[in-house]
């Protein structure tokens, strides 16, 4: 129990996982638009991969070099990190703290490897998994991007099978949503968040 005058405890972060191409990023953007009064903050991940067209450093990712990121990992500056598709991705402590410092719900869009490491850390979070309706639909979405070569698509599909096996495993996530229809999935996500954070989101 906090004493009167103590600063309020920041809301628990939410880890959002799902295979590449499942629509996590789109759902997060729509969730933030549904609550435009600053209830959510997006934890911006670090990565060593090259920016895609339209991506902005510090907004979509903190783009880094392999050398710089390895040094920061060694210095203990990351809650989680992983090597995915030949590139490093990670969530820094300062990235989460900057969101919590504003008393916002910190959203972490990370992969399964990262989620497993967060579970072993001191971060007390909720965990949500977004699944595709089928592997065939996921492949269609990945190809529809038009941003990657065949070998990269096959690698992502191979990884997706393992991610789905873990994501759909009993007890690994607090909630699992199947993104068959974006609007319906968004409303299901909003319902989960209102259940987790009634003091912040009810009545909105």
PDB file of N, CA and C in Angstrom, residues 71-79 92-93:
ATOM      1  N   UNK A  71      27.794  -3.287 -27.557  1.00  0.00           N
ATOM      2  CA  UNK A  71      28.395  -2.644 -26.382  1.00  0.00           C
ATOM      3  C   UNK A  71      27.329  -2.314 -25.337  1.00  0.00           C
ATOM      4  N   UNK A  72      26.182  -1.795 -25.783  1.00  0.00           N
ATOM      5  CA  UNK A  72      25.114  -1.453 -24.843  1.00  0.00           C
ATOM      6  C   UNK A  72      24.518  -2.703 -24.197  1.00  0.00           C
ATOM      7  N   UNK A  73      24.472  -3.803 -24.950  1.00  0.00           N
ATOM      8  CA  UNK A  73      24.015  -5.079 -24.381  1.00  0.00           C
ATOM      9  C   UNK A  73      24.972  -5.526 -23.283  1.00  0.00           C
ATOM     10  N   UNK A  74      26.268  -5.439 -23.573  1.00  0.00           N
ATOM     11  CA  UNK A  74      27.285  -5.826 -22.585  1.00  0.00           C
ATOM     12  C   UNK A  74      27.218  -4.940 -21.348  1.00  0.00           C
ATOM     13  N   UNK A  75      26.823  -3.685 -21.539  1.00  0.00           N
ATOM     14  CA  UNK A  75      26.728  -2.741 -20.417  1.00  0.00           C
ATOM     15  C   UNK A  75      25.427  -2.896 -19.630  1.00  0.00           C
ATOM     16  N   UNK A  76      24.581  -3.870 -20.028  1.00  0.00           N
ATOM     17  CA  UNK A  76      23.348  -4.139 -19.290  1.00  0.00           C
ATOM     18  C   UNK A  76      22.242  -3.131 -19.507  1.00  0.00           C
ATOM     19  N   UNK A  77      22.232  -2.485 -20.660  1.00  0.00           N
ATOM     20  CA  UNK A  77      21.245  -1.438 -20.915  1.00  0.00           C
ATOM     21  C   UNK A  77      19.951  -1.948 -21.552  1.00  0.00           C
ATOM     22  N   UNK A  78      19.860  -3.275 -21.763  1.00  0.00           N
ATOM     23  CA  UNK A  78      18.674  -3.829 -22.420  1.00  0.00           C
ATOM     24  C   UNK A  78      17.926  -4.801 -21.511  1.00  0.00           C
ATOM     25  N   UNK A  79      16.588  -4.676 -21.486  1.00  0.00           N
ATOM     26  CA  UNK A  79      15.737  -5.636 -20.778  1.00  0.00           C
ATOM     27  C   UNK A  79      15.734  -6.952 -21.522  1.00  0.00           C
ATOM     28  N   UNK A  92      15.440  -1.342 -24.690  1.00  0.00           N
ATOM     29  CA  UNK A  92      16.319  -0.761 -23.678  1.00  0.00           C
ATOM     30  C   UNK A  92      15.537  -0.391 -22.424  1.00  0.00           C
ATOM     31  N   UNK A  93      16.241  -0.372 -21.310  1.00  0.00           N
ATOM     32  CA  UNK A  93      15.635   0.028 -20.036  1.00  0.00           C
ATOM     33  C   UNK A  93      15.114   1.457 -20.120  1.00  0.00           C
TER      34      UNK A  93
END
